[in-house]
PDB file of C-alpha atoms and ligand atoms in Angstrom:
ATOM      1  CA  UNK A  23      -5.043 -73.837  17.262  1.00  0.00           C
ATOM      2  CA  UNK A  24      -7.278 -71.373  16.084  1.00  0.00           C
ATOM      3  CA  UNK A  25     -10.655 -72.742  14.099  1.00  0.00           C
ATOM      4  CA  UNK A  26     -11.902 -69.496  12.001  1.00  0.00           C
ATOM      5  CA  UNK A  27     -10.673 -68.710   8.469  1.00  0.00           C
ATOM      6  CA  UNK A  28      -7.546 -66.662   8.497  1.00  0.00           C
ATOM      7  CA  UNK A  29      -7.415 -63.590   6.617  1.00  0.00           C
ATOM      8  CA  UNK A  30      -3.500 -62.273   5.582  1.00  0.00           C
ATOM      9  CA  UNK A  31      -1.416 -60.109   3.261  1.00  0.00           C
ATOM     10  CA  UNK A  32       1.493 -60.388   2.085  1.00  0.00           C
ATOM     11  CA  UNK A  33       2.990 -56.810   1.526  1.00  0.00           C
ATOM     12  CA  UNK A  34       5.975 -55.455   0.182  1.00  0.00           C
ATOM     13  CA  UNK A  35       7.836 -53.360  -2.550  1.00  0.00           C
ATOM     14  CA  UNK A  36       8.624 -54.990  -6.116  1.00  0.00           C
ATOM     15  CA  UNK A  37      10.860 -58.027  -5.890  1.00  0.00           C
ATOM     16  CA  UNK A  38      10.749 -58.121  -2.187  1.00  0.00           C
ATOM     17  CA  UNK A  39       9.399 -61.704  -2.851  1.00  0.00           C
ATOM     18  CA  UNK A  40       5.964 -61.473  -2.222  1.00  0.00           C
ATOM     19  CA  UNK A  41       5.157 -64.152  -5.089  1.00  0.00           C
ATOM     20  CA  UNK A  42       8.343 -66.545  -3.794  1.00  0.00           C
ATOM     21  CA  UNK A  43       7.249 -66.408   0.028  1.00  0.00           C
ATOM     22  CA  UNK A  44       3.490 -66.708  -0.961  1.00  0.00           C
ATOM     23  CA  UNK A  45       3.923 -69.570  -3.116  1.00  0.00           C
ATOM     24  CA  UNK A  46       5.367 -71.136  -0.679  1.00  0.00           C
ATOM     25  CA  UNK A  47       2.321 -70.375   1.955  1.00  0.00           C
ATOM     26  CA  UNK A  48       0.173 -71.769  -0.816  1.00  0.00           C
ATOM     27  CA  UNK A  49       2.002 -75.122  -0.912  1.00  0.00           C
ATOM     28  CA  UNK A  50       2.955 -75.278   2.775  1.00  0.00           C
ATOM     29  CA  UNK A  51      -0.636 -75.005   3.653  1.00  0.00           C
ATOM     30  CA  UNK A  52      -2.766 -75.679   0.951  1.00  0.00           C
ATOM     31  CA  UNK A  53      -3.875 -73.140  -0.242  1.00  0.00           C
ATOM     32  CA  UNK A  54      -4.550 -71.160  -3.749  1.00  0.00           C
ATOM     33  CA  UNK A  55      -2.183 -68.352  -4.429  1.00  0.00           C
ATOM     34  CA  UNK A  56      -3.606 -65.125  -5.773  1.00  0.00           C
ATOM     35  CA  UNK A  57      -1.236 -62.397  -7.564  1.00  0.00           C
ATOM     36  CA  UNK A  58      -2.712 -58.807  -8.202  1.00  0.00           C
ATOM     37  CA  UNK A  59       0.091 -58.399 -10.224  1.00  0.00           C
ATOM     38  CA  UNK A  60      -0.585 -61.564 -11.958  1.00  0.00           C
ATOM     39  CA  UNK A  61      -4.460 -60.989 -12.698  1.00  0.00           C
ATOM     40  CA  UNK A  62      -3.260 -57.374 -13.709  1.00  0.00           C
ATOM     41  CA  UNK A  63      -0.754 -58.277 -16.169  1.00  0.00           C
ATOM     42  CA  UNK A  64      -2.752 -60.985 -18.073  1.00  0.00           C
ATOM     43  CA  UNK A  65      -6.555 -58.606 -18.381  1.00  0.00           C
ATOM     44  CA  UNK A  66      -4.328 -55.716 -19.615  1.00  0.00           C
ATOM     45  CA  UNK A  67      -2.693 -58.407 -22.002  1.00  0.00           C
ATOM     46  CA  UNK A  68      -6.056 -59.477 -22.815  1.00  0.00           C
ATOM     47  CA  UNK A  69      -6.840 -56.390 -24.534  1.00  0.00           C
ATOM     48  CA  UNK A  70      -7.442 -54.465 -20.819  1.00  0.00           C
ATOM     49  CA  UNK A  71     -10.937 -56.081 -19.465  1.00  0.00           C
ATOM     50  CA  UNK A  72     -12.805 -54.079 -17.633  1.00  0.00           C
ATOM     51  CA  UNK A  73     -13.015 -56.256 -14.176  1.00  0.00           C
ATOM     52  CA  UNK A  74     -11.142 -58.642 -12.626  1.00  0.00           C
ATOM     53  CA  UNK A  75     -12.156 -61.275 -10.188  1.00  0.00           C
ATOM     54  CA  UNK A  76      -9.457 -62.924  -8.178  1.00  0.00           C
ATOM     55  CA  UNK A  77     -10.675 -66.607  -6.826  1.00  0.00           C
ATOM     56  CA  UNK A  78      -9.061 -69.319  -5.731  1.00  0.00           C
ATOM     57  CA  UNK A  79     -10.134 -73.376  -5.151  1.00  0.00           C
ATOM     58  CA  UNK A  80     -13.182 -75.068  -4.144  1.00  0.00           C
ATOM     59  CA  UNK A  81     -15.125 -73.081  -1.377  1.00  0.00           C
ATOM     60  CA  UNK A  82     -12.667 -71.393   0.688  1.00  0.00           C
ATOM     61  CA  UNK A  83     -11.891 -69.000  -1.782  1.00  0.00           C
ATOM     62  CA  UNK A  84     -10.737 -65.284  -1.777  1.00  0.00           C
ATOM     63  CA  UNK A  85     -12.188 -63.023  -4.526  1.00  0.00           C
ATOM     64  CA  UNK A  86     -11.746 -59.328  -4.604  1.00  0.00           C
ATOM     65  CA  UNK A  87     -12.937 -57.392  -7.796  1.00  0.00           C
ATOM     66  CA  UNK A  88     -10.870 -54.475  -8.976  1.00  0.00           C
ATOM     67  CA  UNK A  89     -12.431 -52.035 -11.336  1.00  0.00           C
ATOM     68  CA  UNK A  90      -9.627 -50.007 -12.690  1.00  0.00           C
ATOM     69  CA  UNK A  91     -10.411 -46.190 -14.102  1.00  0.00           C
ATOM     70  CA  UNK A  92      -7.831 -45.253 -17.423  1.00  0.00           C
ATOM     71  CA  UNK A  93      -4.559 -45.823 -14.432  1.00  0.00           C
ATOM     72  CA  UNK A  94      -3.329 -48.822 -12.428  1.00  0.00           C
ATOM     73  CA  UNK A  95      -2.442 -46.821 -10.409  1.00  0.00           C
ATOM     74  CA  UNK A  96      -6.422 -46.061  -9.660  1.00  0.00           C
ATOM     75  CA  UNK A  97      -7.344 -49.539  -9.089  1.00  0.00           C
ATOM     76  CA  UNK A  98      -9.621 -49.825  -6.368  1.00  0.00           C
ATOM     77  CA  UNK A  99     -11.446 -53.007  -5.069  1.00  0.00           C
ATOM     78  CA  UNK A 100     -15.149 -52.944  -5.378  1.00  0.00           C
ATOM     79  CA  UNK A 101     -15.901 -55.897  -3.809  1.00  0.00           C
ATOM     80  CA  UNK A 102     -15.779 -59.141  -2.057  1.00  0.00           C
ATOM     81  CA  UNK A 103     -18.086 -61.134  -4.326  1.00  0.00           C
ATOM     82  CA  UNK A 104     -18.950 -64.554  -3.341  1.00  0.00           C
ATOM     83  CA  UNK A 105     -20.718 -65.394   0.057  1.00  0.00           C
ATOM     84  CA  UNK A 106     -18.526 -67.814   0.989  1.00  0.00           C
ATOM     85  CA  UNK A 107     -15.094 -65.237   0.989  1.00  0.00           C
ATOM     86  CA  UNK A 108     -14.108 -65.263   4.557  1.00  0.00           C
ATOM     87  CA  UNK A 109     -17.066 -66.189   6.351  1.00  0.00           C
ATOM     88  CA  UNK A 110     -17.363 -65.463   9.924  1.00  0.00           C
ATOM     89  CA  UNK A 111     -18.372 -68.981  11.387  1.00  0.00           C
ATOM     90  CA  UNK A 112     -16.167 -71.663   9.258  1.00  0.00           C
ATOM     91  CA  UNK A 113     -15.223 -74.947  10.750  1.00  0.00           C
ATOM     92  CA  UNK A 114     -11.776 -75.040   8.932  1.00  0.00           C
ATOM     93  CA  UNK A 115      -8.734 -73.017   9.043  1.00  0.00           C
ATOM     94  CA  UNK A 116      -7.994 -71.770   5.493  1.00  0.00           C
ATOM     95  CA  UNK A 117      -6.045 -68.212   5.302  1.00  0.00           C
ATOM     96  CA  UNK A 118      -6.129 -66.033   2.725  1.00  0.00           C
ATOM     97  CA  UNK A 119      -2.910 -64.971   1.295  1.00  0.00           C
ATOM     98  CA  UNK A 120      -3.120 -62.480  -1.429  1.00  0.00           C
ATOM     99  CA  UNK A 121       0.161 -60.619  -2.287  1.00  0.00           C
ATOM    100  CA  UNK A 122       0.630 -57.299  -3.640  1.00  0.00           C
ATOM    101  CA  UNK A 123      -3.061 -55.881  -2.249  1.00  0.00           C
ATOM    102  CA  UNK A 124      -3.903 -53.853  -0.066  1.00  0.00           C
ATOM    103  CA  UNK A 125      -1.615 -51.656  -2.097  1.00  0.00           C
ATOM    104  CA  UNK A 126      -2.986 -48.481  -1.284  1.00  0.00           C
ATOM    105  CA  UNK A 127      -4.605 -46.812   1.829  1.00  0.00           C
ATOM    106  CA  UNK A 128      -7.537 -46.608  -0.731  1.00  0.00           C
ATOM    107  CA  UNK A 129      -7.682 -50.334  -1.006  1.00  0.00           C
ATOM    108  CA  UNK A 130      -6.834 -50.899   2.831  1.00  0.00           C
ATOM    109  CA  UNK A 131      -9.907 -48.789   3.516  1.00  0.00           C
ATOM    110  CA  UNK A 132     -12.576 -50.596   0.515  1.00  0.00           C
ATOM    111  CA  UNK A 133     -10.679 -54.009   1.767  1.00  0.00           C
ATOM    112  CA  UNK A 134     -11.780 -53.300   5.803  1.00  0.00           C
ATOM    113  CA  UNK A 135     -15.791 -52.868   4.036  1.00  0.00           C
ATOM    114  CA  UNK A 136     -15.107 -56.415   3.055  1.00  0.00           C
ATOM    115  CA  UNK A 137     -13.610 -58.098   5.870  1.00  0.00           C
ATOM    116  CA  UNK A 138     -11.015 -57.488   8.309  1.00  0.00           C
ATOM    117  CA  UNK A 139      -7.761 -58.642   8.548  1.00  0.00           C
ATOM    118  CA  UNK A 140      -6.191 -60.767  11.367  1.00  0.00           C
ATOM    119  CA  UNK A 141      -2.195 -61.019  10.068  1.00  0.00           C
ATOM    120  CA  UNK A 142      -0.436 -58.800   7.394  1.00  0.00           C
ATOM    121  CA  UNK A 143       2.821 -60.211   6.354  1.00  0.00           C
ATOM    122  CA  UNK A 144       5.266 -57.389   5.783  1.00  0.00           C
ATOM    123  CA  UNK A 145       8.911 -57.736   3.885  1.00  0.00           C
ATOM    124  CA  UNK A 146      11.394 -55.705   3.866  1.00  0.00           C
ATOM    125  CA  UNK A 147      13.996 -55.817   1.775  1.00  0.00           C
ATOM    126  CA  UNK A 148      17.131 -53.516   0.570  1.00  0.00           C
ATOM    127  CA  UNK A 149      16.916 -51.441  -2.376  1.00  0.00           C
ATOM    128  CA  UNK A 150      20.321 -52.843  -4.167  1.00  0.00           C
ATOM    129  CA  UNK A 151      18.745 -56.203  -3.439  1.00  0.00           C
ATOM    130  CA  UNK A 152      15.330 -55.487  -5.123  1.00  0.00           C
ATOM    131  CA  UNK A 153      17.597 -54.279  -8.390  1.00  0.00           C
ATOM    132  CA  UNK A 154      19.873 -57.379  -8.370  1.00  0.00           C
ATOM    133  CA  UNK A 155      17.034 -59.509  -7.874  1.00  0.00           C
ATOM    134  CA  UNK A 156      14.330 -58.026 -10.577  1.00  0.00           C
ATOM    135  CA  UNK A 157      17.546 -57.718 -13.432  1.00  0.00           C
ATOM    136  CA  UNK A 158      17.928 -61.551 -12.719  1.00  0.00           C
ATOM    137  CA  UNK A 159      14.054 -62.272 -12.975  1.00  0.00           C
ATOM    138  CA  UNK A 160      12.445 -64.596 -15.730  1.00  0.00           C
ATOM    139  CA  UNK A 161       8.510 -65.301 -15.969  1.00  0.00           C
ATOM    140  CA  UNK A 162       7.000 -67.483 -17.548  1.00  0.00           C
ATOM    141  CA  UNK A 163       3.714 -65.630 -18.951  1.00  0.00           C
ATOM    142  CA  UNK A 164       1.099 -68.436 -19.214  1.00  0.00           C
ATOM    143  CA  UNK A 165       1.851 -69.663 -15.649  1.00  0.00           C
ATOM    144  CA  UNK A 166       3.141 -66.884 -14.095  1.00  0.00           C
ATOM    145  CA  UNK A 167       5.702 -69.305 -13.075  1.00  0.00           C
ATOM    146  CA  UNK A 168       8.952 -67.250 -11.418  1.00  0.00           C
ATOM    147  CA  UNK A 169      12.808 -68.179 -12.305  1.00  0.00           C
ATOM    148  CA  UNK A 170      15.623 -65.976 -10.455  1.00  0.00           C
ATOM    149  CA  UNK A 171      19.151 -66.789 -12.469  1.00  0.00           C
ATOM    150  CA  UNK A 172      20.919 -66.469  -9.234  1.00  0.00           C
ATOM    151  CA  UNK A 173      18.325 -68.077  -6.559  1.00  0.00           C
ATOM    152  CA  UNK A 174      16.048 -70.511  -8.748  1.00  0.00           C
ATOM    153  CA  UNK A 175      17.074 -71.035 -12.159  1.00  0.00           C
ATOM    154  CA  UNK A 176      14.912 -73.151 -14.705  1.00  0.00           C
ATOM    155  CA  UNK A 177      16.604 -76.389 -15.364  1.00  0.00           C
ATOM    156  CA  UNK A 178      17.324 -75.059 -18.808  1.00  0.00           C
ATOM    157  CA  UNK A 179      18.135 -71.850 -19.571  1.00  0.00           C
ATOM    158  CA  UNK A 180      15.431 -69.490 -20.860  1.00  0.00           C
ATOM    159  CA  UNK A 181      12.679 -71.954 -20.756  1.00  0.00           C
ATOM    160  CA  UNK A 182      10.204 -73.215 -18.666  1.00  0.00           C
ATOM    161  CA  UNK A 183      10.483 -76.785 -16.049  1.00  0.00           C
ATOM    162  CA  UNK A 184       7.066 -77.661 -16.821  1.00  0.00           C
ATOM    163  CA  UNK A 185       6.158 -76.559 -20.630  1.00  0.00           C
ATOM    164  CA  UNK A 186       9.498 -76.115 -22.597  1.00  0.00           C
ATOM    165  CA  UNK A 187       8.129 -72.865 -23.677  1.00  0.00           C
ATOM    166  CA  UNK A 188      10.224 -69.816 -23.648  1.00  0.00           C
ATOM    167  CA  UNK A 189      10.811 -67.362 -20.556  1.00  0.00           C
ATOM    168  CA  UNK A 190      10.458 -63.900 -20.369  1.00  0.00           C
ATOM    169  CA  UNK A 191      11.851 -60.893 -18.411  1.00  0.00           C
ATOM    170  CA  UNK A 192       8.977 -58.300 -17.446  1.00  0.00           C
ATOM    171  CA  UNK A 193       8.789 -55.278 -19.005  1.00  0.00           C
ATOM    172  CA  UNK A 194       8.706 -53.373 -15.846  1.00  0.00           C
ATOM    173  CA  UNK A 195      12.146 -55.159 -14.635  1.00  0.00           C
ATOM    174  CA  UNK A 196      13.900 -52.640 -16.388  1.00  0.00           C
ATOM    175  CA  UNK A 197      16.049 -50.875 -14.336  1.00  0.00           C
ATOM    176  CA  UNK A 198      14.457 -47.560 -15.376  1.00  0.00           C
ATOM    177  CA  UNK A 199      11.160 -48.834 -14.902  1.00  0.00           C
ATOM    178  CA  UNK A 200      12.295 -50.731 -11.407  1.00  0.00           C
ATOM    179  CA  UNK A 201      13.317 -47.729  -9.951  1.00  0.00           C
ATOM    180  CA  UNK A 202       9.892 -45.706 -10.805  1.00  0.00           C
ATOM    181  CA  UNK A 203       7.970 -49.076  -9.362  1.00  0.00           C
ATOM    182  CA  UNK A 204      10.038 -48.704  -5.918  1.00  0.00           C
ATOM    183  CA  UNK A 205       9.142 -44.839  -5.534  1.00  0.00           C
ATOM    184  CA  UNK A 206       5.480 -45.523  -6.277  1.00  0.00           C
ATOM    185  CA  UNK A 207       5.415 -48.518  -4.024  1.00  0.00           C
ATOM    186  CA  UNK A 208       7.341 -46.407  -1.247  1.00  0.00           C
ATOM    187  CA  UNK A 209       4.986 -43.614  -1.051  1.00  0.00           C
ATOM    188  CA  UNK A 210       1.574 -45.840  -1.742  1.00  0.00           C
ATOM    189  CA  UNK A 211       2.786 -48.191   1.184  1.00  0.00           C
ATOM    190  CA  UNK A 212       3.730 -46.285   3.879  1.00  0.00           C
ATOM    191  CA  UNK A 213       0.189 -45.413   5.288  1.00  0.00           C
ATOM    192  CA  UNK A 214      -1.322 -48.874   4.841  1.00  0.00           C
ATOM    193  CA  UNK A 215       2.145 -50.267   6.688  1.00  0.00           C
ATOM    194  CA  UNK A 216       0.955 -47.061   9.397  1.00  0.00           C
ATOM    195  CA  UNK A 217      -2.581 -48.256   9.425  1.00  0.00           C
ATOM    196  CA  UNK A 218      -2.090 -52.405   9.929  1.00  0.00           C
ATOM    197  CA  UNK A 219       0.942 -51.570  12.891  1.00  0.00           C
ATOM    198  CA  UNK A 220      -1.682 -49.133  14.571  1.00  0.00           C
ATOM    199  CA  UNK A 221      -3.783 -52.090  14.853  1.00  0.00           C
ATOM    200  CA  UNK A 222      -0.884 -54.430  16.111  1.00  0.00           C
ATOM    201  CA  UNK A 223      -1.857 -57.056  13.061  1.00  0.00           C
ATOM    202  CA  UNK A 224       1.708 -55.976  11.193  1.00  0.00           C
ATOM    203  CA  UNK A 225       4.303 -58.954  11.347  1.00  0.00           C
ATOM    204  CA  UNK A 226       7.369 -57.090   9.283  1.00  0.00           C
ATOM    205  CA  UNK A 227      10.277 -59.627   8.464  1.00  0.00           C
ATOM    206  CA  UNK A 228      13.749 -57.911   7.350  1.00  0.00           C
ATOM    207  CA  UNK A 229      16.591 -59.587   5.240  1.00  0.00           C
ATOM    208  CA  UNK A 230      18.538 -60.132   2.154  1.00  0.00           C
ATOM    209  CA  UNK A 231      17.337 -63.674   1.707  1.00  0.00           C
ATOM    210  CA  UNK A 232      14.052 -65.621   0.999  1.00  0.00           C
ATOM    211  CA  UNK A 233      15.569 -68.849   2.763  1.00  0.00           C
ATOM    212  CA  UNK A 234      16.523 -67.144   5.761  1.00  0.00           C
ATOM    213  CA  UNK A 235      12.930 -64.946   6.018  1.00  0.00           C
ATOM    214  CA  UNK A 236      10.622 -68.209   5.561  1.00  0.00           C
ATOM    215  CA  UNK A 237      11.346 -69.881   8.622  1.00  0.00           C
ATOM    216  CA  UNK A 238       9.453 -67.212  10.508  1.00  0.00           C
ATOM    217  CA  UNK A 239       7.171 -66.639   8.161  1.00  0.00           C
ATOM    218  CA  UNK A 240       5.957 -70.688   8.218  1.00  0.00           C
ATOM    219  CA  UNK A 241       6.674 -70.572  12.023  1.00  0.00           C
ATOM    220  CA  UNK A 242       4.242 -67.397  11.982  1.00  0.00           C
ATOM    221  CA  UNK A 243       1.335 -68.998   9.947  1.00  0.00           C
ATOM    222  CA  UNK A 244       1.837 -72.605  11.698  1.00  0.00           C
ATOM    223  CA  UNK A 245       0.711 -70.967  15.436  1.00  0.00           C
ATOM    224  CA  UNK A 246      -1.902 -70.053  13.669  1.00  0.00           C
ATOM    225  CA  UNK A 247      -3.134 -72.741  11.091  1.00  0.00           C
ATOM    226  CA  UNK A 248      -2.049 -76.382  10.836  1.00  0.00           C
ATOM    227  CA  UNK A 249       0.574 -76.856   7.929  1.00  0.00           C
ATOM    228  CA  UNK A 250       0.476 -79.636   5.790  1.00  0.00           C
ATOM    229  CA  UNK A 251       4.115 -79.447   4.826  1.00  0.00           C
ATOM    230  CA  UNK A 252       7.153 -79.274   6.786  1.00  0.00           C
ATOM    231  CA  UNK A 253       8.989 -76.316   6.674  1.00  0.00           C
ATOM    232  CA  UNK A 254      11.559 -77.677   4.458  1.00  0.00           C
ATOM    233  CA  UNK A 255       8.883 -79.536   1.811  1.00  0.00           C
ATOM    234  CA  UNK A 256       7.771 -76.198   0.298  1.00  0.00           C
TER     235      UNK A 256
HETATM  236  P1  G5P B 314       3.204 -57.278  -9.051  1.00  0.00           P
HETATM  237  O1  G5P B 314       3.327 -58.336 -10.080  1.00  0.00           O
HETATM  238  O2  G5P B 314       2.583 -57.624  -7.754  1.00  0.00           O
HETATM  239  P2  G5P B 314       5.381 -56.066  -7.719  1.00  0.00           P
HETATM  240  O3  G5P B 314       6.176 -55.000  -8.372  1.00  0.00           O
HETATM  241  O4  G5P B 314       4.637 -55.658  -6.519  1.00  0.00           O
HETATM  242  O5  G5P B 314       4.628 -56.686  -8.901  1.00  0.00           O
HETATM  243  P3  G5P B 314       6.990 -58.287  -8.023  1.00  0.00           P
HETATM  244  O6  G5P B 314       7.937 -57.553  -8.948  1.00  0.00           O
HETATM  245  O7  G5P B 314       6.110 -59.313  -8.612  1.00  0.00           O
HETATM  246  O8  G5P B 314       6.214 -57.267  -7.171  1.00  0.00           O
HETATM  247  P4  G5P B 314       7.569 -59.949  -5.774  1.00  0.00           P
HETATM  248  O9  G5P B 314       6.404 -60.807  -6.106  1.00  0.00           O
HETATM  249  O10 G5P B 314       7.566 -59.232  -4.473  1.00  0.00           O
HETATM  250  O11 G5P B 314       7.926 -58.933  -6.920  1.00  0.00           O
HETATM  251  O12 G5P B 314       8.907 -60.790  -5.813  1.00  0.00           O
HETATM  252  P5  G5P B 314       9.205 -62.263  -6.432  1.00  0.00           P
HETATM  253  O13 G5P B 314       8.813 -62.333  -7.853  1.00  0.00           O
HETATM  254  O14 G5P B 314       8.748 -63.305  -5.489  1.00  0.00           O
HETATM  255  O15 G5P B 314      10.805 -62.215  -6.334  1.00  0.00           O
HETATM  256  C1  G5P B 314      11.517 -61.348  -7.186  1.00  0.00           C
HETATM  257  C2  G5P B 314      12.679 -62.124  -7.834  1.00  0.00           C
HETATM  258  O16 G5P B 314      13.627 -62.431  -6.824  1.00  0.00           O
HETATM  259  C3  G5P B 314      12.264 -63.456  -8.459  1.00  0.00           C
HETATM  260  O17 G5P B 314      13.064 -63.685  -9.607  1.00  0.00           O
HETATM  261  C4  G5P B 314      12.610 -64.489  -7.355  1.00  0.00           C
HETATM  262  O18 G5P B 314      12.905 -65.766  -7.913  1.00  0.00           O
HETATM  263  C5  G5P B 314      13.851 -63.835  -6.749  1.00  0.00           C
HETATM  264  N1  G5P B 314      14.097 -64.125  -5.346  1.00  0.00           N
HETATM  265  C6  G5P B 314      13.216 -64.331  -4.334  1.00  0.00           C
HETATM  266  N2  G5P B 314      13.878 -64.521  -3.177  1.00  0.00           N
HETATM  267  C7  G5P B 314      15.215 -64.416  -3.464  1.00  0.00           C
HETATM  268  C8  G5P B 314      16.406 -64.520  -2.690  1.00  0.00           C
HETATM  269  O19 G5P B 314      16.401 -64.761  -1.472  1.00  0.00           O
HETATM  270  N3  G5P B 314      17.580 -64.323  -3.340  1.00  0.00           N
HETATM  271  C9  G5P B 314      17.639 -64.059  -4.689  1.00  0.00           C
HETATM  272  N4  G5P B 314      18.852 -63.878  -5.274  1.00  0.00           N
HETATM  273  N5  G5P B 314      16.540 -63.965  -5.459  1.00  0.00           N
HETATM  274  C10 G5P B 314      15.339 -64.141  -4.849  1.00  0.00           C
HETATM  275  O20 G5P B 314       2.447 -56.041  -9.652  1.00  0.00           O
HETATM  276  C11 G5P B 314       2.900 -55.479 -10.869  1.00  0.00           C
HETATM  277  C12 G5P B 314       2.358 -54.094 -11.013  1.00  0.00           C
HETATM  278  O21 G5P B 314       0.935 -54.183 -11.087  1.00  0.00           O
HETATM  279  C13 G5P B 314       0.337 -53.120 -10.386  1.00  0.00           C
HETATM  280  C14 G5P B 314       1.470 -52.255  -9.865  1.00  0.00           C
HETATM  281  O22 G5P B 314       1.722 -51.229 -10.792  1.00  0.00           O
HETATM  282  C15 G5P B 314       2.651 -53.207  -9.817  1.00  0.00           C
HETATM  283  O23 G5P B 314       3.895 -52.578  -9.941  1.00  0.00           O
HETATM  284  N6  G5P B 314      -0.489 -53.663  -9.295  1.00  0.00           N
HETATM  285  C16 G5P B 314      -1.428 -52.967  -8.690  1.00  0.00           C
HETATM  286  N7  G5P B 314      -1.845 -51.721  -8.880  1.00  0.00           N
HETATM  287  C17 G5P B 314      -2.824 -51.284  -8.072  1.00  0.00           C
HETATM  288  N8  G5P B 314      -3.371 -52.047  -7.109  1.00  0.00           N
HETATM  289  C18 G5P B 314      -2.985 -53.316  -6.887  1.00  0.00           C
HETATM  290  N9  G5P B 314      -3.515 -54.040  -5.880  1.00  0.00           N
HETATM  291  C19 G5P B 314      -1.953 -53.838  -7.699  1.00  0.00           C
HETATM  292  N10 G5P B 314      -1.310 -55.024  -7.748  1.00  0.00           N
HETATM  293  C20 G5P B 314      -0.409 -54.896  -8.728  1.00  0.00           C
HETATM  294 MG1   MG B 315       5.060 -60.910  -7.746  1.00  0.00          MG
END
């Protein structure tokens, strides 16, 4: 079993379930689970802060700054800010999972000034999936807390397991807007996907179904890092 901090992505295009499969790392093997997406939704919501910085728990803990320009789409990591983000001699095994980022070869290339990566997790899912899936999506804002009508649904209808409060659907779930996401994605992607198989760290998982792509996934992480769930606990 490996003793050094493991350093992993999870990558793939809108409602591939990048949140879904990394939630499920986070709770499978401890860890803190950081959302791009997540940090980027409530800053601009907050009035559109100037810097972000993504951390997770007590000292193993990932943080990447992103200093946007007027775009998202120009987002570019800075940098790694605290000492302690992936350092080189640690006596645990703690990976990082961070979905959604690298999402550009930009960020690939300010992300290998940081540190580099041992695994990226790829998914890859249909397109008339990603549609069905993202029309049937509710958030809860605060939490960031995911329901799927068809694959998860909250206990009761349009509200929240743990709060009561009222779910949302994205505004970018749209179809109209779902469909410009998967372009963007598609052509941001491909030479970052190029760049991590070149170096033989790309582990790409195919399917229709979450239940049926975590198996590998955990089986994946767990030759790598001890788990401290089962496979079915998550
Ligand atoms: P986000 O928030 O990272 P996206 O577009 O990359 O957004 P998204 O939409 O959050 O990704 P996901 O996390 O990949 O999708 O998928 P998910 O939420 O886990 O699953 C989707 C739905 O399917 C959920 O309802 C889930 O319950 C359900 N589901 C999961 N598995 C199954 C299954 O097997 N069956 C069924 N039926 N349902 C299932 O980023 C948002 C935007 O922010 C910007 C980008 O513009 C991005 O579009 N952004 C960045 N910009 C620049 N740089 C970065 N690093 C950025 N990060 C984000
Ligand atoms: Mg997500």
């Amino acid at each position: 079993m490996a003793s050094k901090l493991l350093r992993a992505v999870v990558l793939g295009p809108p409602g591939s379930g990048k949140g879904t499969v990394c939630e499920r790392i986070a709770r499978s093997f401890g860890l803190q689970h950081l959302s791009s997406g997540q940090f980027l939704r409530e800053s601009l919501g907050g009035g559109g802060a100037a810097h972000w910085l993504f951390q997770g728990s007590q000292d193993h803990f990932t943080a990447v700054s992103l200093m946007p320009s007027t775009q998202t789409s120009s987002l570019s990591p800075v940098f790694c800010l605290h000492p302690r983000c992936f350092p080189a001699s640690h006596s645990h095994s703690h990976p990082a999972a961070c979905p959604g980022f690298p999402r550009t070869l930009g960020q690939a290339k300010a992300l290998d000034g940081i540190c580099q990566l041992d695994l990226v997790i790829s998914l890859n899912i249909p397109f008339e999936t990603l549609k069905d899936r993202l029309g049937a999506r509710w958030v809860h804002p605060a939490s960031g807390r995911v329901y799927n009508m068809d694959f998860n649904p909250p206990h009761t209808q349009g509200v929240d397991d743990l709060t009561g409060e009222p779910l949302v659907q994205r505004e970018d779930d749209r179809p109209e807007a779902v469909a410009a996401r998967l372009r963007k994605y598609k052509d941001a992607a491909k030479p970052v996907i190029e760049l991590y198989k070149s170096r033989g760290i790309l582990h790409s998982f195919s399917g229709t179904e979450t239940n049926k792509i975590w198996p590998y996934v955990y089986s994946l992480l767990s030759s790598k890092i001890p788990p401290i769930l089962s496979e079915e606990e998550h």
